[in-house]
Short mmCIF file of C-alpha atoms and ligand atoms in Angstrom, two decimals:
data_model
loop_
_atom_site.label_atom_id
_atom_site.label_comp_id
_atom_site.label_asym_id
_atom_site.label_seq_id
_atom_site.Cartn_x
_atom_site.Cartn_y
_atom_site.Cartn_z
CA MET Y 1 7.10 -22.09 -4.30
CA GLN Y 2 7.36 -22.61 -0.52
CA LEU Y 3 10.80 -21.93 0.61
CA THR Y 4 12.59 -22.78 4.11
CA PRO Y 5 11.94 -19.64 6.22
CA LEU Y 6 14.67 -17.28 7.31
CA HIS Y 7 16.09 -17.61 10.79
CA ILE Y 8 17.12 -14.06 12.10
CA GLN Y 9 19.04 -14.02 15.78
CA GLY Y 10 18.72 -10.55 16.97
CA GLY Y 11 20.48 -8.73 19.64
CA ARG Y 12 23.78 -8.07 18.15
CA GLU Y 13 25.52 -4.92 17.22
CA LEU Y 14 25.87 -4.84 13.34
CA SER Y 15 28.90 -3.00 11.85
CA GLY Y 16 31.20 -2.92 8.85
CA GLU Y 17 29.86 -2.33 5.14
CA ILE Y 18 27.43 -3.78 2.81
CA ALA Y 19 27.41 -2.82 -0.91
CA VAL Y 20 23.84 -1.84 -2.24
CA GLN Y 21 22.50 -3.88 -5.16
CA HIS Y 22 21.57 -2.07 -8.15
CA SER Y 23 18.00 -1.13 -8.69
CA LYS Y 24 15.34 -3.61 -9.01
CA ASN Y 25 12.81 -1.11 -9.85
CA ALA Y 26 14.88 0.69 -12.70
CA ALA Y 27 16.33 -2.72 -13.97
CA LEU Y 28 13.04 -4.05 -14.95
CA PRO Y 29 11.50 -1.32 -17.10
CA ILE Y 30 14.98 -1.02 -18.76
CA ILE Y 31 14.92 -4.73 -19.42
CA VAL Y 32 11.48 -4.24 -20.88
CA ALA Y 33 12.51 -1.04 -22.99
CA SER Y 34 15.07 -3.35 -24.44
CA LEU Y 35 12.06 -4.66 -26.71
CA LEU Y 36 12.23 -1.67 -28.69
CA SER Y 37 15.47 -2.15 -30.39
CA SER Y 38 16.01 -5.42 -32.98
CA GLU Y 39 19.57 -4.82 -31.97
CA PRO Y 40 21.61 -6.53 -29.02
CA VAL Y 41 21.45 -4.63 -25.89
CA THR Y 42 23.58 -5.28 -22.84
CA LEU Y 43 22.71 -4.10 -19.49
CA HIS Y 44 24.99 -3.98 -16.58
CA ALA Y 45 24.37 -4.22 -13.01
CA VAL Y 46 21.22 -6.08 -12.99
CA PRO Y 47 20.54 -7.46 -9.80
CA ARG Y 48 19.72 -11.30 -9.67
CA LEU Y 49 16.29 -11.30 -8.17
CA SER Y 50 13.21 -13.63 -8.76
CA ASP Y 51 11.52 -10.53 -10.43
CA VAL Y 52 14.08 -10.00 -13.11
CA TYR Y 53 13.63 -14.04 -13.94
CA THR Y 54 9.97 -13.20 -14.12
CA ILE Y 55 10.17 -10.41 -16.55
CA LEU Y 56 12.85 -12.59 -18.66
CA GLU Y 57 10.32 -15.30 -18.90
CA LEU Y 58 7.86 -12.90 -20.26
CA MET Y 59 10.11 -11.09 -22.56
CA HIS Y 60 11.27 -14.94 -23.66
CA HIS Y 61 7.47 -15.27 -24.54
CA ILE Y 62 7.73 -12.10 -26.69
CA GLY Y 63 10.69 -13.00 -28.57
CA THR Y 64 13.66 -11.90 -26.70
CA ARG Y 65 16.58 -14.24 -26.21
CA HIS Y 66 18.86 -13.61 -23.35
CA THR Y 67 22.12 -14.59 -21.81
CA TRP Y 68 23.89 -13.49 -18.72
CA THR Y 69 27.51 -12.55 -19.70
CA GLY Y 70 28.83 -11.52 -16.15
CA PRO Y 71 27.35 -11.95 -12.61
CA ASN Y 72 25.27 -8.89 -12.70
CA SER Y 73 25.25 -8.49 -16.72
CA LEU Y 74 22.75 -9.49 -19.34
CA LEU Y 75 22.42 -9.49 -22.99
CA LEU Y 76 18.97 -9.23 -24.62
CA HIS Y 77 18.31 -9.35 -27.91
CA THR Y 78 14.69 -9.08 -29.52
CA PRO Y 79 15.44 -9.49 -33.34
CA GLU Y 80 11.47 -9.62 -33.75
CA ILE Y 81 8.28 -9.71 -31.99
CA VAL Y 82 7.18 -13.29 -31.74
CA HIS Y 83 4.02 -12.88 -29.61
CA THR Y 84 1.91 -9.81 -29.11
CA ASP Y 85 0.34 -11.17 -25.83
CA ALA Y 86 1.36 -11.13 -22.55
CA PRO Y 87 -0.31 -14.10 -20.83
CA TYR Y 88 -2.35 -14.27 -17.51
CA ALA Y 89 0.04 -16.93 -16.13
CA LEU Y 90 2.97 -14.58 -16.56
CA VAL Y 91 1.82 -10.92 -16.19
CA SER Y 92 -0.18 -12.19 -12.69
CA LYS Y 93 3.31 -12.90 -11.21
CA MET Y 94 4.32 -9.57 -11.27
CA ARG Y 95 2.28 -5.95 -11.81
CA ALA Y 96 5.30 -4.48 -13.06
CA SER Y 97 4.93 -6.53 -16.54
CA PHE Y 98 1.99 -4.40 -17.78
CA ILE Y 99 4.41 -2.09 -19.19
CA VAL Y 100 5.18 -4.48 -22.04
CA MET Y 101 2.15 -3.14 -23.42
CA GLY Y 102 3.87 -0.11 -24.45
CA PRO Y 103 7.04 -1.45 -26.62
CA ILE Y 104 4.95 -4.35 -28.18
CA LEU Y 105 2.29 -2.00 -29.44
CA ALA Y 106 4.99 0.33 -30.46
CA ARG Y 107 7.09 -2.18 -32.54
CA ALA Y 108 4.26 -4.81 -33.47
CA GLY Y 109 1.16 -2.39 -34.11
CA GLU Y 110 -0.68 -4.39 -31.56
CA ALA Y 111 -0.67 -5.89 -27.90
CA THR Y 112 -2.93 -8.00 -25.72
CA MET Y 113 -2.55 -8.16 -22.06
CA SER Y 114 -4.08 -9.56 -18.91
CA MET Y 115 -5.09 -6.98 -16.23
CA PRO Y 116 -1.94 -7.51 -13.68
CA GLY Y 117 -4.38 -7.80 -10.85
CA GLY Y 118 -3.84 -6.40 -7.18
CA CYS Y 119 -1.06 -7.27 -4.61
CA ALA Y 120 -1.38 -8.57 -0.99
CA TRP Y 121 -2.25 -5.05 -0.17
CA GLY Y 122 -4.57 -3.87 -2.34
CA PRO Y 123 -5.71 -2.80 -5.79
CA ARG Y 124 -3.29 -1.43 -8.28
CA PRO Y 125 -5.24 0.00 -10.98
CA VAL Y 126 -3.86 0.82 -14.68
CA ASP Y 127 -6.44 3.54 -15.62
CA GLN Y 128 -3.82 5.99 -16.31
CA HIS Y 129 -1.88 3.47 -18.67
CA VAL Y 130 -5.22 3.04 -20.38
CA LYS Y 131 -6.13 6.74 -20.93
CA ALA Y 132 -2.77 8.00 -21.54
CA LEU Y 133 -2.17 5.48 -24.69
CA ARG Y 134 -5.85 6.22 -25.60
CA ALA Y 135 -5.20 10.09 -25.88
CA LEU Y 136 -2.30 9.41 -27.61
CA GLY Y 137 -4.28 7.53 -30.59
CA ALA Y 138 -4.08 3.88 -29.60
CA GLU Y 139 -7.43 2.09 -29.71
CA LEU Y 140 -7.72 0.23 -26.29
CA THR Y 141 -10.77 -2.19 -25.47
CA GLU Y 142 -11.04 -3.91 -22.28
CA ASP Y 143 -12.86 -7.21 -22.00
CA ASP Y 144 -13.17 -9.37 -18.66
CA GLY Y 145 -9.71 -7.91 -17.53
CA ASN Y 146 -7.85 -8.46 -20.95
CA PHE Y 147 -6.61 -5.36 -22.95
CA ALA Y 148 -6.36 -5.40 -26.50
CA ALA Y 149 -4.37 -2.37 -27.91
CA ARG Y 150 -3.84 -1.29 -31.73
CA ARG Y 151 -2.58 1.53 -33.05
CA SER Y 152 -3.12 2.38 -37.01
CA GLY Y 153 -0.25 5.04 -37.15
CA SER Y 154 2.46 6.57 -34.83
CA LEU Y 155 1.29 8.02 -31.53
CA ASN Y 156 0.81 11.40 -31.31
CA GLY Y 157 -0.64 14.45 -29.03
CA HIS Y 158 -0.56 15.32 -25.31
CA PHE Y 159 -1.90 13.67 -22.27
CA ALA Y 160 -1.75 15.07 -18.33
CA PHE Y 161 -1.31 12.20 -15.96
CA GLU Y 162 -4.27 12.68 -13.66
CA LEU Y 163 -1.97 11.59 -10.28
CA LEU Y 164 1.99 10.67 -10.67
CA THR Y 165 2.57 7.41 -11.89
CA VAL Y 166 5.63 5.38 -12.39
CA GLY Y 167 4.43 2.86 -14.29
CA GLY Y 168 2.09 4.83 -16.46
CA THR Y 169 5.05 7.10 -17.10
CA HIS Y 170 7.02 3.95 -18.49
CA ASN Y 171 4.25 2.50 -20.50
CA ALA Y 172 3.39 5.78 -22.06
CA VAL Y 173 7.01 6.69 -22.81
CA LEU Y 174 7.62 3.38 -24.16
CA ALA Y 175 4.84 3.51 -26.59
CA ALA Y 176 5.67 6.58 -27.99
CA VAL Y 177 9.55 6.26 -28.54
CA LEU Y 178 9.10 4.83 -32.33
CA GLY Y 179 7.67 6.11 -35.12
CA ASP Y 180 7.26 9.83 -36.22
CA GLY Y 181 4.70 11.51 -33.97
CA VAL Y 182 5.45 13.99 -30.93
CA VAL Y 183 4.09 13.06 -27.66
CA THR Y 184 3.77 15.51 -24.77
CA LEU Y 185 3.23 14.11 -21.28
CA ASP Y 186 2.40 16.33 -18.73
CA ASN Y 187 2.50 15.38 -14.80
CA ALA Y 188 4.86 12.74 -15.92
CA SER Y 189 6.59 11.20 -12.87
CA ILE Y 190 10.17 12.34 -12.04
CA ASP Y 191 11.17 9.07 -10.31
CA THR Y 192 14.60 8.05 -10.42
CA ASP Y 193 13.23 4.74 -12.42
CA VAL Y 194 11.68 6.70 -15.04
CA VAL Y 195 14.75 8.98 -15.39
CA ASP Y 196 17.07 5.88 -15.71
CA MET Y 197 15.12 4.39 -18.45
CA ILE Y 198 14.91 7.59 -20.22
CA GLU Y 199 18.69 7.85 -20.22
CA PHE Y 200 18.90 3.93 -21.34
CA LEU Y 201 16.62 5.11 -24.39
CA ASN Y 202 18.12 8.10 -25.26
CA GLY Y 203 21.48 6.19 -25.58
CA LEU Y 204 20.06 3.92 -27.76
CA GLY Y 205 18.87 6.69 -30.10
CA ALA Y 206 15.60 7.84 -28.72
CA ASP Y 207 14.67 11.48 -28.71
CA ILE Y 208 12.94 12.00 -25.14
CA ARG Y 209 13.50 15.35 -23.62
CA GLY Y 210 12.69 16.65 -20.15
CA ALA Y 211 13.66 13.68 -17.97
CA GLY Y 212 13.47 14.60 -14.24
CA THR Y 213 10.64 17.04 -14.84
CA HIS Y 214 6.95 16.77 -15.03
CA THR Y 215 6.63 17.54 -19.05
CA LEU Y 216 8.37 14.59 -21.32
CA THR Y 217 8.53 15.58 -24.89
CA ILE Y 218 9.10 12.41 -27.19
CA ARG Y 219 9.66 12.91 -31.03
CA GLY Y 220 9.28 9.42 -32.63
CA VAL Y 221 12.35 7.68 -34.05
CA LYS Y 222 12.62 5.47 -36.71
CA ALA Y 223 14.43 2.35 -34.98
CA LEU Y 224 16.73 2.09 -31.67
CA ARG Y 225 20.34 1.03 -32.13
CA GLY Y 226 21.77 -1.29 -29.71
CA GLY Y 227 24.05 -0.65 -26.84
CA GLU Y 228 25.19 -0.90 -23.34
CA TYR Y 229 24.12 0.74 -19.92
CA LYS Y 230 24.57 0.23 -16.39
CA VAL Y 231 21.65 0.58 -13.98
CA ILE Y 232 21.31 2.84 -11.04
CA PRO Y 233 22.02 1.80 -7.51
CA ASP Y 234 18.82 0.52 -5.69
CA ARG Y 235 17.68 3.30 -3.34
CA ILE Y 236 15.10 1.25 -1.57
CA GLU Y 237 17.60 -1.39 -0.82
CA ALA Y 238 19.69 1.67 0.50
CA GLY Y 239 17.02 3.18 2.61
CA THR Y 240 16.20 -0.56 4.20
CA PHE Y 241 19.80 -0.99 5.33
CA MET Y 242 19.93 2.42 6.63
CA ILE Y 243 16.71 2.05 8.54
CA LEU Y 244 18.30 -1.51 9.70
CA ALA Y 245 21.70 0.34 11.23
CA ALA Y 246 19.28 2.66 13.00
CA ALA Y 247 17.24 0.05 14.28
CA THR Y 248 19.90 -1.84 15.82
CA ARG Y 249 21.58 1.21 17.03
CA SER Y 250 24.49 0.26 14.89
CA ARG Y 251 27.04 1.98 12.57
CA LEU Y 252 27.03 0.96 8.83
CA ARG Y 253 28.67 2.02 5.76
CA LEU Y 254 26.52 1.47 2.90
CA THR Y 255 28.68 1.60 -0.49
CA ASN Y 256 27.25 1.95 -4.05
CA VAL Y 257 24.76 4.47 -3.29
CA ARG Y 258 23.22 7.59 -5.00
CA THR Y 259 23.08 10.13 -1.98
CA ASP Y 260 20.94 12.41 -4.01
CA HIS Y 261 18.42 9.77 -4.35
CA LEU Y 262 18.17 9.16 -0.49
CA ASN Y 263 17.64 12.82 0.80
CA ALA Y 264 14.22 11.98 1.97
CA ILE Y 265 15.11 9.00 4.20
CA SER Y 266 18.38 10.71 5.53
CA GLU Y 267 16.68 13.58 6.66
CA LYS Y 268 13.88 11.63 8.26
CA LEU Y 269 16.66 9.45 9.89
CA ARG Y 270 18.73 12.58 11.14
CA GLU Y 271 15.21 13.99 12.61
CA MET Y 272 15.04 11.06 14.74
CA GLY Y 273 18.48 11.89 16.00
CA VAL Y 274 20.59 9.41 13.70
CA ASP Y 275 23.73 10.41 12.41
CA VAL Y 276 24.18 10.16 8.49
CA THR Y 277 27.00 11.22 6.98
CA GLU Y 278 27.18 11.15 3.10
CA GLU Y 279 30.31 10.43 0.92
CA THR Y 280 30.89 9.95 -2.63
CA ASP Y 281 28.85 6.78 -3.46
CA ALA Y 282 28.58 5.82 0.02
CA VAL Y 283 26.67 6.60 3.13
CA VAL Y 284 27.63 6.05 6.88
CA VAL Y 285 24.68 5.71 9.17
CA ASP Y 286 25.51 5.76 13.03
CA ALA Y 287 22.71 5.22 15.54
CA ARG Y 288 25.04 3.79 18.48
CA ALA Y 289 24.39 4.88 21.93
CA ARG Y 290 21.70 7.37 20.53
CA GLU Y 291 18.51 7.90 22.16
CA LEU Y 292 16.02 7.92 19.20
CA LYS Y 293 13.13 10.24 18.91
CA PRO Y 294 9.88 9.36 17.38
CA VAL Y 295 8.86 10.84 14.39
CA ASP Y 296 5.88 11.38 12.02
CA VAL Y 297 6.45 10.08 8.57
CA VAL Y 298 4.05 10.53 5.19
CA THR Y 299 4.92 8.83 2.01
CA GLN Y 300 5.02 10.72 -1.16
CA SER Y 301 6.22 10.16 -5.01
CA PHE Y 302 10.10 10.78 -5.48
CA PRO Y 303 11.57 12.80 -4.14
CA GLY Y 304 9.52 12.38 -1.08
CA PHE Y 305 9.75 9.42 1.26
CA PRO Y 306 9.21 6.42 -0.62
CA THR Y 307 6.32 4.02 0.13
CA ASP Y 308 8.63 1.27 -0.46
CA VAL Y 309 10.31 2.10 2.66
CA GLN Y 310 7.42 2.89 4.68
CA PRO Y 311 7.17 -0.87 6.46
CA GLN Y 312 10.87 -0.75 7.19
CA MET Y 313 10.14 2.72 8.89
CA SER Y 314 7.42 1.43 10.77
CA ALA Y 315 9.14 -1.36 12.17
CA LEU Y 316 12.21 0.51 13.07
CA LEU Y 317 9.64 3.45 15.09
CA ALA Y 318 7.93 0.34 16.96
CA THR Y 319 11.45 0.50 18.63
CA VAL Y 320 11.79 3.88 19.32
CA PRO Y 321 10.08 4.99 22.63
CA GLY Y 322 7.26 7.69 22.15
CA ARG Y 323 4.33 8.12 19.54
CA SER Y 324 5.28 8.05 15.91
CA VAL Y 325 2.39 8.60 12.97
CA VAL Y 326 3.24 6.91 9.84
CA GLN Y 327 0.72 7.71 6.80
CA ASP Y 328 0.78 5.84 3.26
CA PRO Y 329 -1.47 7.56 0.99
CA VAL Y 330 0.69 6.41 -2.06
CA TYR Y 331 -0.57 2.87 -1.04
CA PRO Y 332 -3.15 3.24 1.71
CA ASP Y 333 -3.46 -0.73 2.01
CA ARG Y 334 0.03 -1.61 2.48
CA LEU Y 335 -0.24 -2.31 5.82
CA THR Y 336 0.39 -6.61 5.96
CA HIS Y 337 3.43 -5.91 8.29
CA VAL Y 338 1.08 -4.31 11.11
CA ALA Y 339 -0.21 -7.95 12.45
CA GLU Y 340 3.16 -9.47 12.06
CA LEU Y 341 5.15 -6.48 13.87
CA GLN Y 342 2.33 -6.68 16.60
CA ARG Y 343 2.84 -10.36 17.07
CA MET Y 344 6.26 -9.41 17.81
CA GLY Y 345 4.86 -6.83 20.48
CA ALA Y 346 4.72 -3.81 18.42
CA ASP Y 347 1.98 -1.19 19.67
CA ILE Y 348 0.33 -0.02 16.52
CA GLU Y 349 -3.03 1.01 16.21
CA VAL Y 350 -4.22 1.66 12.35
CA ASP Y 351 -6.67 4.27 11.18
CA GLY Y 352 -7.07 3.72 7.52
CA TYR Y 353 -3.86 4.60 6.18
CA THR Y 354 -2.34 5.99 9.41
CA GLN Y 355 -0.39 4.15 11.85
CA ILE Y 356 -0.14 5.39 15.30
CA ILE Y 357 2.90 3.75 16.93
CA GLN Y 358 4.02 3.63 20.51
CA GLY Y 359 7.60 2.35 20.26
CA ALA Y 360 9.21 -0.20 22.72
CA PRO Y 361 11.39 -3.16 22.71
CA LEU Y 362 9.94 -5.83 20.35
CA ARG Y 363 10.18 -9.42 21.06
CA ALA Y 364 11.26 -12.44 18.59
CA ALA Y 365 8.52 -14.22 17.04
CA ALA Y 366 7.58 -16.74 14.22
CA VAL Y 367 5.94 -14.43 11.55
CA LYS Y 368 5.13 -14.38 8.01
CA ALA Y 369 5.75 -12.08 5.01
CA ALA Y 370 2.97 -11.36 2.64
CA ASP Y 371 4.77 -9.24 0.14
CA LEU Y 372 8.27 -7.96 -0.21
CA ARG Y 373 8.50 -4.78 2.11
CA ALA Y 374 6.76 -6.25 4.65
CA GLY Y 375 9.75 -9.05 4.77
CA ALA Y 376 12.18 -6.23 4.96
CA ALA Y 377 10.43 -4.76 8.02
CA LEU Y 378 10.18 -8.04 9.49
CA PHE Y 379 13.98 -8.93 9.27
CA ILE Y 380 14.63 -5.45 10.88
CA ALA Y 381 12.58 -6.02 13.60
CA GLY Y 382 13.98 -9.31 14.26
CA LEU Y 383 17.47 -8.08 14.46
CA THR Y 384 16.40 -5.65 17.02
CA THR Y 385 15.10 -8.51 19.28
CA ASP Y 386 17.35 -10.72 21.72
CA GLY Y 387 15.88 -14.01 20.36
CA GLU Y 388 15.36 -16.14 17.15
CA THR Y 389 12.83 -14.74 14.74
CA VAL Y 390 11.41 -17.26 12.01
CA ILE Y 391 10.21 -15.42 8.88
CA ASP Y 392 8.09 -17.32 6.48
CA GLY Y 393 7.14 -16.22 2.70
CA VAL Y 394 10.90 -15.83 1.92
CA GLN Y 395 10.03 -15.85 -1.68
CA PHE Y 396 8.95 -11.86 -1.32
CA LEU Y 397 12.19 -11.23 -0.04
CA ASN Y 398 13.58 -13.06 -3.22
CA ARG Y 399 11.57 -10.67 -5.12
CA GLY Y 400 13.78 -7.56 -4.06
CA TYR Y 401 16.83 -8.63 -1.81
CA GLU Y 402 19.75 -10.48 -3.60
CA ARG Y 403 21.58 -12.96 -1.31
CA LEU Y 404 20.09 -11.71 1.61
CA ALA Y 405 21.08 -13.69 4.40
CA GLU Y 406 24.78 -14.05 3.19
CA ARG Y 407 24.90 -10.26 3.13
CA LEU Y 408 23.28 -9.77 6.24
CA ARG Y 409 25.98 -12.06 7.83
CA GLY Y 410 28.76 -10.06 6.43
CA ILE Y 411 27.72 -7.22 8.42
CA GLY Y 412 27.40 -9.14 11.79
CA ALA Y 413 24.01 -10.26 11.76
CA GLY Y 414 22.67 -13.62 12.53
CA ALA Y 415 20.74 -14.64 9.38
CA VAL Y 416 20.29 -18.12 7.94
CA GLN Y 417 18.33 -19.28 5.04
CA PRO Y 418 18.76 -22.73 4.58
CA GLU Y 419 17.92 -23.16 1.11
CA PRO Y 420 20.00 -21.72 -1.50
CA VAL Y 421 18.68 -18.19 -2.76
CA LEU Y 422 18.16 -17.52 -6.62
CA THR Y 423 21.35 -18.47 -8.11
CA PRO Y 424 22.48 -18.38 -12.11
CA GLU Y 425 21.77 -22.05 -11.98
CA ALA Y 426 18.43 -21.91 -10.32
CA THR Y 427 16.97 -19.49 -13.31
CA PRO Y 428 13.91 -20.95 -14.50
CA LEU Y 429 14.52 -20.34 -18.14
CA PRO Y 430 17.46 -21.94 -20.18
CA GLN Y 431 20.29 -19.72 -20.77
CA LEU Y 432 19.65 -18.98 -24.30
CA ALA Y 433 22.32 -18.15 -27.13
CA VAL Y 434 22.13 -14.74 -28.63
CA ALA Y 435 21.21 -15.12 -32.19
CA THR Y 436 24.42 -14.63 -34.28
CA ASP Y 437 22.44 -13.62 -37.43
N1 EPU F 501 -2.17 4.45 -9.78
C1 EPU F 501 -3.52 4.65 -10.17
N2 EPU F 501 -3.61 4.45 -11.82
C2 EPU F 501 -2.81 3.91 -12.45
C3 EPU F 501 -1.68 3.88 -11.75
C4 EPU F 501 -1.14 4.03 -10.62
O1 EPU F 501 -4.43 4.84 -9.60
O2 EPU F 501 -3.07 3.71 -13.85
C5 EPU F 501 -1.73 5.02 -8.37
C6 EPU F 501 -1.24 3.93 -7.74
O3 EPU F 501 -2.86 2.87 -7.11
C7 EPU F 501 -0.67 4.37 -6.66
C8 EPU F 501 0.00 5.36 -7.28
O4 EPU F 501 -0.74 5.78 -8.44
O5 EPU F 501 -1.62 5.02 -5.54
C9 EPU F 501 1.53 5.22 -7.66
O6 EPU F 501 1.53 3.96 -8.47
P1 EPU F 501 2.76 3.89 -9.34
O7 EPU F 501 1.82 3.67 -10.59
O8 EPU F 501 3.65 4.82 -9.53
O9 EPU F 501 3.60 2.40 -9.15
P2 EPU F 501 3.78 1.40 -9.93
O10 EPU F 501 4.62 1.69 -11.11
O11 EPU F 501 2.91 0.14 -10.20
C10 EPU F 501 6.07 1.45 -8.69
C11 EPU F 501 6.98 0.13 -8.13
C12 EPU F 501 6.49 0.11 -6.88
C13 EPU F 501 6.40 1.36 -5.90
C14 EPU F 501 5.58 2.24 -6.75
C15 EPU F 501 5.40 3.74 -6.07
C16 EPU F 501 8.12 -1.10 -9.71
C17 EPU F 501 7.96 -2.28 -10.39
N3 EPU F 501 7.11 -1.08 -8.53
O12 EPU F 501 5.05 0.55 -8.89
O13 EPU F 501 7.44 -0.96 -5.93
O14 EPU F 501 5.59 0.89 -4.75
O15 EPU F 501 6.06 2.69 -8.10
O16 EPU F 501 6.67 4.39 -5.95
O17 EPU F 501 9.05 -0.10 -10.24
C18 EPU F 501 8.31 -2.26 -4.57
O18 EPU F 501 9.42 -2.35 -5.18
O19 EPU F 501 7.85 -3.13 -3.51
C19 EPU F 501 6.98 -1.99 -4.85
C20 EPU F 501 5.88 -2.24 -4.78
#
């Protein structure tokens, strides 16, 4: 869907408070994890984002009925798995949907999935998902990018991931929750989104030990009950707004944050000379009247500096006099923001996954977001200039930032998005009643 571009009027100091939304990347796997229970599950603090609507569309195909019971509360119910396949048309919209394989396999004994495909910024393999499920006893065949999985009994045994993968860990845990096997996963992800999904599942009666460590032990249980859960705040959105405060040399107070999830970003901003003060559930970022220093940044899995904040950080450093070096080995091709920032006057030289940035003031321009976090880098860059930046590709921003223009205006930014962002009424699915039987 082509949306009218986002108009950003820069040159204003921002101020006040902004409430961070709840985590997209935690909510998506938790929504998927609800497939493991045949009882109703209510999730609170679910962000209203196009990615959430996309996963709900896929879940609807699988057999889930859902209804919004409040602005951010979602009731999900999957009495039975109606379809064990995840069609390409749905999986190709969002790579995260590949993790439905685990719960479908667990509940129905078989699952067929299309290969999710890459992103605007390069290939995103699923080899670790496949190796894990095979090592735990599932049969997996691949034919022209379509995977068919089957299990004859409960998943059982041990797998050590060859690298840290958030989605791979989600998928393996989801596949192992039901049954009577015992699964051990080594070199598992300790990402906040993995921990949140495990806490949700344990609340429904799963037996998963070791959340937040690199070794997870999952003892299969017969069934999960229903229940309620509140999703954690979005550390990537928090990081985006912290960087926005620094880039516009403003002071912002961000509420609804988990400061313990933001350490890598807070420390990097402090190293630049930004004042970052942590409060309970809030963080104040003050960069007013400060000479910011260039810094070097290398992305890592959590608790390191997140790849999902790399483009935004690159935009900030493009405004800071001096030489900064940004490296993103997690996603070496995540560079679609570079050419667009260069249109705004940024001096960025690319060598592999390394950006060498010579900071200087940016100018407004017409630019295009090719993916979500590149879009975030562009609105940050636009707000540092004296003119009007017009950002095309708004559909990518809608994947991860709820009511963005409205919320930016709330902190004094010039931001206009003529078309309504996704609202409940714009949900592509009918609002389904939950089964009462
Ligand atoms: N990888 C493999 N093989 C696999 C899986 C991953 O080689 O089977 C590699 C990837 O290519 C990458 C690294 O492992 O180099 C980490 O990938 P990971 O599996 O952790 O990423 P993901 O689960 O697919 C989630 C987020 C991404 C975020 C990454 C990294 C969701 C829906 N997505 O993806 O978020 O960049 O973790 O933290 O949770 C975003 O929000 O903008 C976004 C892209």
